[in-house]
C-alpha atoms as an extended CHARMM CRD file, in Angstrom:
* protein
*
       145  EXT
         1         1  MET       CA            233.7160000000       27.0400000000       55.1520000000  PROA      1               0.0000000000
         2         2  THR       CA            235.3320000000       25.3190000000       57.1500000000  PROA      2               0.0000000000
         3         3  PRO       CA            234.3220000000       24.6640000000       61.1120000000  PROA      3               0.0000000000
         4         4  GLU       CA            237.8480000000       27.3810000000       61.9170000000  PROA      4               0.0000000000
         5         5  THR       CA            236.3970000000       30.1340000000       58.8870000000  PROA      5               0.0000000000
         6         6  ARG       CA            232.7630000000       29.7120000000       59.8460000000  PROA      6               0.0000000000
         7         7  PHE       CA            231.0580000000       33.3670000000       60.8580000000  PROA      7               0.0000000000
         8         8  PRO       CA            230.5250000000       33.0930000000       64.5380000000  PROA      8               0.0000000000
         9         9  VAL       CA            227.1580000000       34.8850000000       64.3060000000  PROA      9               0.0000000000
        10        10  GLY       CA            224.6300000000       35.6910000000       61.4550000000  PROA      10              0.0000000000
        11        11  ILE       CA            221.3340000000       36.1660000000       60.7060000000  PROA      11              0.0000000000
        12        12  VAL       CA            219.1400000000       33.3820000000       58.7890000000  PROA      12              0.0000000000
        13        13  ASP       CA            216.0480000000       34.9770000000       57.1050000000  PROA      13              0.0000000000
        14        14  THR       CA            212.8050000000       33.1930000000       57.0140000000  PROA      14              0.0000000000
        15        15  SER       CA            213.0440000000       31.1490000000       54.0020000000  PROA      15              0.0000000000
        16        16  THR       CA            216.2180000000       29.3600000000       55.5440000000  PROA      16              0.0000000000
        17        17  LEU       CA            214.4070000000       29.2630000000       58.9830000000  PROA      17              0.0000000000
        18        18  LEU       CA            211.6470000000       27.1850000000       57.4970000000  PROA      18              0.0000000000
        19        19  VAL       CA            213.8000000000       24.1480000000       56.1720000000  PROA      19              0.0000000000
        20        20  ILE       CA            216.8480000000       24.6110000000       58.2170000000  PROA      20              0.0000000000
        21        21  GLY       CA            216.1110000000       21.1780000000       59.6050000000  PROA      21              0.0000000000
        22        22  GLN       CA            216.1180000000       19.5830000000       56.3200000000  PROA      22              0.0000000000
        23        23  LEU       CA            219.5260000000       20.9080000000       55.3360000000  PROA      23              0.0000000000
        24        24  HSD       CA            222.0650000000       18.1550000000       54.7610000000  PROA      24              0.0000000000
        25        25  ASN       CA            225.3450000000       20.3090000000       55.4680000000  PROA      25              0.0000000000
        26        26  THR       CA            225.0500000000       23.2850000000       58.0060000000  PROA      26              0.0000000000
        27        27  ASP       CA            229.1780000000       23.8890000000       57.8630000000  PROA      27              0.0000000000
        28        28  ASP       CA            228.4760000000       27.2630000000       55.8790000000  PROA      28              0.0000000000
        29        29  LEU       CA            225.9120000000       28.2200000000       58.2380000000  PROA      29              0.0000000000
        30        30  PRO       CA            227.1670000000       30.7050000000       61.5740000000  PROA      30              0.0000000000
        31        31  ARG       CA            228.1650000000       28.7720000000       64.6480000000  PROA      31              0.0000000000
        32        32  GLU       CA            225.3780000000       30.9580000000       66.3850000000  PROA      32              0.0000000000
        33        33  LEU       CA            222.1000000000       31.7550000000       64.1950000000  PROA      33              0.0000000000
        34        34  MET       CA            220.2980000000       34.6660000000       65.1460000000  PROA      34              0.0000000000
        35        35  ILE       CA            216.8400000000       35.5850000000       63.5670000000  PROA      35              0.0000000000
        36        36  THR       CA            214.7750000000       39.1020000000       63.1050000000  PROA      36              0.0000000000
        37        37  ALA       CA            211.5160000000       40.0060000000       64.7630000000  PROA      37              0.0000000000
        38        38  VAL       CA            210.5560000000       40.4930000000       61.1260000000  PROA      38              0.0000000000
        39        39  THR       CA            210.8740000000       36.7180000000       60.5580000000  PROA      39              0.0000000000
        40        40  LEU       CA            209.0060000000       36.2300000000       63.7970000000  PROA      40              0.0000000000
        41        41  ALA       CA            206.1450000000       38.5150000000       61.8390000000  PROA      41              0.0000000000
        42        42  GLU       CA            206.1750000000       36.5800000000       58.8270000000  PROA      42              0.0000000000
        43        43  LEU       CA            205.9860000000       33.1510000000       60.7400000000  PROA      43              0.0000000000
        44        44  SER       CA            203.0750000000       34.7870000000       62.6370000000  PROA      44              0.0000000000
        45        45  VAL       CA            201.1330000000       35.3550000000       59.3500000000  PROA      45              0.0000000000
        46        46  GLY       CA            201.2700000000       31.7920000000       58.6570000000  PROA      46              0.0000000000
        47        47  PRO       CA            198.6470000000       30.0190000000       60.8410000000  PROA      47              0.0000000000
        48        48  LEU       CA            196.4380000000       32.9140000000       60.1820000000  PROA      48              0.0000000000
        49        49  VAL       CA            196.5520000000       32.1960000000       56.6440000000  PROA      49              0.0000000000
        50        50  ALA       CA            196.6700000000       28.8610000000       56.3770000000  PROA      50              0.0000000000
        51        51  ARG       CA            194.2900000000       26.8620000000       53.9930000000  PROA      51              0.0000000000
        52        52  ASP       CA            193.2460000000       24.0160000000       56.3440000000  PROA      52              0.0000000000
        53        53  GLU       CA            194.0130000000       22.6200000000       59.7750000000  PROA      53              0.0000000000
        54        54  ARG       CA            196.7810000000       20.5840000000       59.3740000000  PROA      54              0.0000000000
        55        55  GLU       CA            198.7530000000       23.3660000000       57.5180000000  PROA      55              0.0000000000
        56        56  ARG       CA            197.6730000000       25.9220000000       60.4190000000  PROA      56              0.0000000000
        57        57  ALA       CA            199.0030000000       23.0590000000       62.9000000000  PROA      57              0.0000000000
        58        58  ALA       CA            202.3110000000       22.9580000000       61.1830000000  PROA      58              0.0000000000
        59        59  ARG       CA            202.8110000000       26.5030000000       60.5740000000  PROA      59              0.0000000000
        60        60  GLN       CA            202.0670000000       27.0960000000       64.4410000000  PROA      60              0.0000000000
        61        61  ALA       CA            204.7230000000       24.4030000000       65.4790000000  PROA      61              0.0000000000
        62        62  HSD       CA            207.2000000000       26.3370000000       63.4850000000  PROA      62              0.0000000000
        63        63  LEU       CA            206.5110000000       29.9520000000       65.0440000000  PROA      63              0.0000000000
        64        64  GLN       CA            206.4610000000       28.2780000000       68.4520000000  PROA      64              0.0000000000
        65        65  GLN       CA            209.9490000000       26.5680000000       67.7450000000  PROA      65              0.0000000000
        66        66  ALA       CA            211.1900000000       29.7820000000       66.5290000000  PROA      66              0.0000000000
        67        67  GLU       CA            209.9810000000       31.3700000000       69.7290000000  PROA      67              0.0000000000
        68        68  ALA       CA            211.3570000000       28.9380000000       71.6900000000  PROA      68              0.0000000000
        69        69  ASP       CA            214.7820000000       28.7430000000       69.7460000000  PROA      69              0.0000000000
        70        70  PHE       CA            215.6430000000       32.3810000000       69.4990000000  PROA      70              0.0000000000
        71        71  ASN       CA            215.4920000000       35.9310000000       70.8840000000  PROA      71              0.0000000000
        72        72  PRO       CA            215.0530000000       37.9200000000       67.8120000000  PROA      72              0.0000000000
        73        73  LEU       CA            216.8540000000       40.9620000000       67.0240000000  PROA      73              0.0000000000
        74        74  PRO       CA            214.3920000000       43.9800000000       66.9550000000  PROA      74              0.0000000000
        75        75  PHE       CA            213.8280000000       46.5530000000       63.9060000000  PROA      75              0.0000000000
        76        76  ASP       CA            215.0540000000       49.6250000000       66.4260000000  PROA      76              0.0000000000
        77        77  ALA       CA            215.9550000000       53.0200000000       65.3410000000  PROA      77              0.0000000000
        78        78  GLU       CA            219.4580000000       51.7980000000       64.2510000000  PROA      78              0.0000000000
        79        79  ALA       CA            217.4310000000       49.5780000000       61.8600000000  PROA      79              0.0000000000
        80        80  ALA       CA            215.0500000000       52.2200000000       60.7610000000  PROA      80              0.0000000000
        81        81  ARG       CA            218.0610000000       54.3060000000       59.8170000000  PROA      81              0.0000000000
        82        82  ALA       CA            219.4190000000       51.2710000000       57.6690000000  PROA      82              0.0000000000
        83        83  LEU       CA            216.1620000000       50.7280000000       56.2220000000  PROA      83              0.0000000000
        84        84  GLY       CA            217.0280000000       54.4030000000       54.7050000000  PROA      84              0.0000000000
        85        85  ARG       CA            219.9600000000       53.2660000000       53.2630000000  PROA      85              0.0000000000
        86        86  VAL       CA            218.2500000000       49.9390000000       51.9660000000  PROA      86              0.0000000000
        87        87  ALA       CA            215.5500000000       51.6590000000       50.2730000000  PROA      87              0.0000000000
        88        88  ALA       CA            217.8800000000       53.8880000000       48.3370000000  PROA      88              0.0000000000
        89        89  SER       CA            220.0430000000       51.0530000000       47.7610000000  PROA      89              0.0000000000
        90        90  LEU       CA            217.2780000000       49.2330000000       46.0250000000  PROA      90              0.0000000000
        91        91  ARG       CA            215.8960000000       52.5340000000       44.0970000000  PROA      91              0.0000000000
        92        92  ARG       CA            219.1710000000       52.8580000000       42.2090000000  PROA      92              0.0000000000
        93        93  VAL       CA            219.0050000000       49.4820000000       40.9230000000  PROA      93              0.0000000000
        94        94  GLY       CA            215.3310000000       49.6340000000       39.8530000000  PROA      94              0.0000000000
        95        95  ARG       CA            213.9620000000       47.5270000000       42.5870000000  PROA      95              0.0000000000
        96        96  LYS       CA            210.9340000000       48.6150000000       44.6100000000  PROA      96              0.0000000000
        97        97  THR       CA            211.2150000000       48.3840000000       48.5920000000  PROA      97              0.0000000000
        98        98  SER       CA            207.6060000000       48.1170000000       49.2380000000  PROA      98              0.0000000000
        99        99  ALA       CA            207.3990000000       45.1500000000       46.7350000000  PROA      99              0.0000000000
       100       100  ARG       CA            209.8670000000       43.1970000000       49.3420000000  PROA      100             0.0000000000
       101       101  ALA       CA            209.2310000000       44.9200000000       52.7510000000  PROA      101             0.0000000000
       102       102  TYR       CA            210.0980000000       42.2060000000       55.1160000000  PROA      102             0.0000000000
       103       103  ASP       CA            213.4650000000       41.4330000000       52.7680000000  PROA      103             0.0000000000
       104       104  ALA       CA            214.2330000000       45.0600000000       53.1030000000  PROA      104             0.0000000000
       105       105  MET       CA            213.7170000000       45.2980000000       57.0610000000  PROA      105             0.0000000000
       106       106  ILE       CA            215.6440000000       41.9080000000       57.5780000000  PROA      106             0.0000000000
       107       107  ALA       CA            218.6790000000       43.5240000000       55.7570000000  PROA      107             0.0000000000
       108       108  ALA       CA            218.3480000000       46.7690000000       57.7200000000  PROA      108             0.0000000000
       109       109  ILE       CA            218.5230000000       44.4760000000       60.7650000000  PROA      109             0.0000000000
       110       110  ALA       CA            221.2660000000       42.8390000000       59.3970000000  PROA      110             0.0000000000
       111       111  ILE       CA            223.2450000000       45.7310000000       58.2370000000  PROA      111             0.0000000000
       112       112  SER       CA            222.5700000000       47.7320000000       61.5200000000  PROA      112             0.0000000000
       113       113  ASN       CA            223.8590000000       44.7510000000       63.8630000000  PROA      113             0.0000000000
       114       114  ASN       CA            226.9920000000       44.6010000000       61.4780000000  PROA      114             0.0000000000
       115       115  LEU       CA            225.9370000000       40.7990000000       60.6810000000  PROA      115             0.0000000000
       116       116  PRO       CA            225.7800000000       38.6160000000       57.2640000000  PROA      116             0.0000000000
       117       117  LEU       CA            222.5640000000       37.3870000000       56.1040000000  PROA      117             0.0000000000
       118       118  PHE       CA            222.1520000000       33.6460000000       54.8750000000  PROA      118             0.0000000000
       119       119  THR       CA            219.3750000000       33.0060000000       52.6330000000  PROA      119             0.0000000000
       120       120  CYS       CA            217.7350000000       30.3980000000       50.5260000000  PROA      120             0.0000000000
       121       121  ASN       CA            216.5000000000       33.5360000000       48.1720000000  PROA      121             0.0000000000
       122       122  PRO       CA            219.6730000000       35.4730000000       47.7850000000  PROA      122             0.0000000000
       123       123  ALA       CA            218.2110000000       37.2290000000       44.6130000000  PROA      123             0.0000000000
       124       124  ASP       CA            215.6670000000       38.8780000000       47.0230000000  PROA      124             0.0000000000
       125       125  PHE       CA            218.3860000000       40.8320000000       48.2320000000  PROA      125             0.0000000000
       126       126  ILE       CA            220.3020000000       42.0660000000       45.1890000000  PROA      126             0.0000000000
       127       127  GLY       CA            221.4170000000       45.3700000000       45.0150000000  PROA      127             0.0000000000
       128       128  ILE       CA            221.5340000000       46.0790000000       48.6340000000  PROA      128             0.0000000000
       129       129  ASP       CA            224.4130000000       48.0280000000       49.5250000000  PROA      129             0.0000000000
       130       130  ASP       CA            226.4670000000       47.1910000000       52.6690000000  PROA      130             0.0000000000
       131       131  LEU       CA            224.9210000000       43.6460000000       53.2710000000  PROA      131             0.0000000000
       132       132  SER       CA            226.7650000000       40.7880000000       53.4190000000  PROA      132             0.0000000000
       133       133  VAL       CA            224.7060000000       37.8390000000       51.6060000000  PROA      133             0.0000000000
       134       134  PHE       CA            225.4770000000       34.2150000000       51.6410000000  PROA      134             0.0000000000
       135       135  SER       CA            223.2970000000       31.8580000000       49.6310000000  PROA      135             0.0000000000
       136       136  VAL       CA            222.2260000000       28.5230000000       51.2370000000  PROA      136             0.0000000000
       137       137  PRO       CA            221.2110000000       25.7920000000       49.1450000000  PROA      137             0.0000000000
       138       138  MET       CA            217.5030000000       24.7650000000       49.1660000000  PROA      138             0.0000000000
       139       139  PRO       CA            217.2260000000       21.4970000000       50.1330000000  PROA      139             0.0000000000
       140       140  GLU       CA            215.3770000000       18.6280000000       47.5210000000  PROA      140             0.0000000000
       141       141  ILE       CA            212.2660000000       18.1550000000       49.2020000000  PROA      141             0.0000000000
       142       142  PRO       CA            210.4070000000       14.9160000000       48.3430000000  PROA      142             0.0000000000
       143       143  HSD       CA            207.2500000000       15.4920000000       46.6730000000  PROA      143             0.0000000000
       144       144  SER       CA            204.4700000000       12.7730000000       47.7320000000  PROA      144             0.0000000000
       145       145  ASN       CA            202.5080000000       11.3480000000       44.9000000000  PROA      145             0.0000000000
């Protein structure tokens, strides 16, 4: 995608938000990034389930940065209606909505706002009708030895 053909606005899911600062090339992302209230909910769980203080602090920093940088799109009545369509789409392809509840809700918010979704985990959204999904390559994270 060239800067002229980039989407003006799009939603990044939680997987993408967590690595966005490590992406080498953001040219394929929309000019304006949005997140959903569901992503904020997922990030809110992180500090509460961290294994140690260092991990808790890192997760808290992600949450606070997201809260400072974004005004999340809500899961509202339109999204609730869209979730019905998402669940029906997933059932038709033999997938359970409950197994991927957060992803289904993020998809519903994207559909109800007519916005594309950018994710490092496109397989999480396979089979959902009316959802435009764009794959974001997961950055290589160096392992510490």
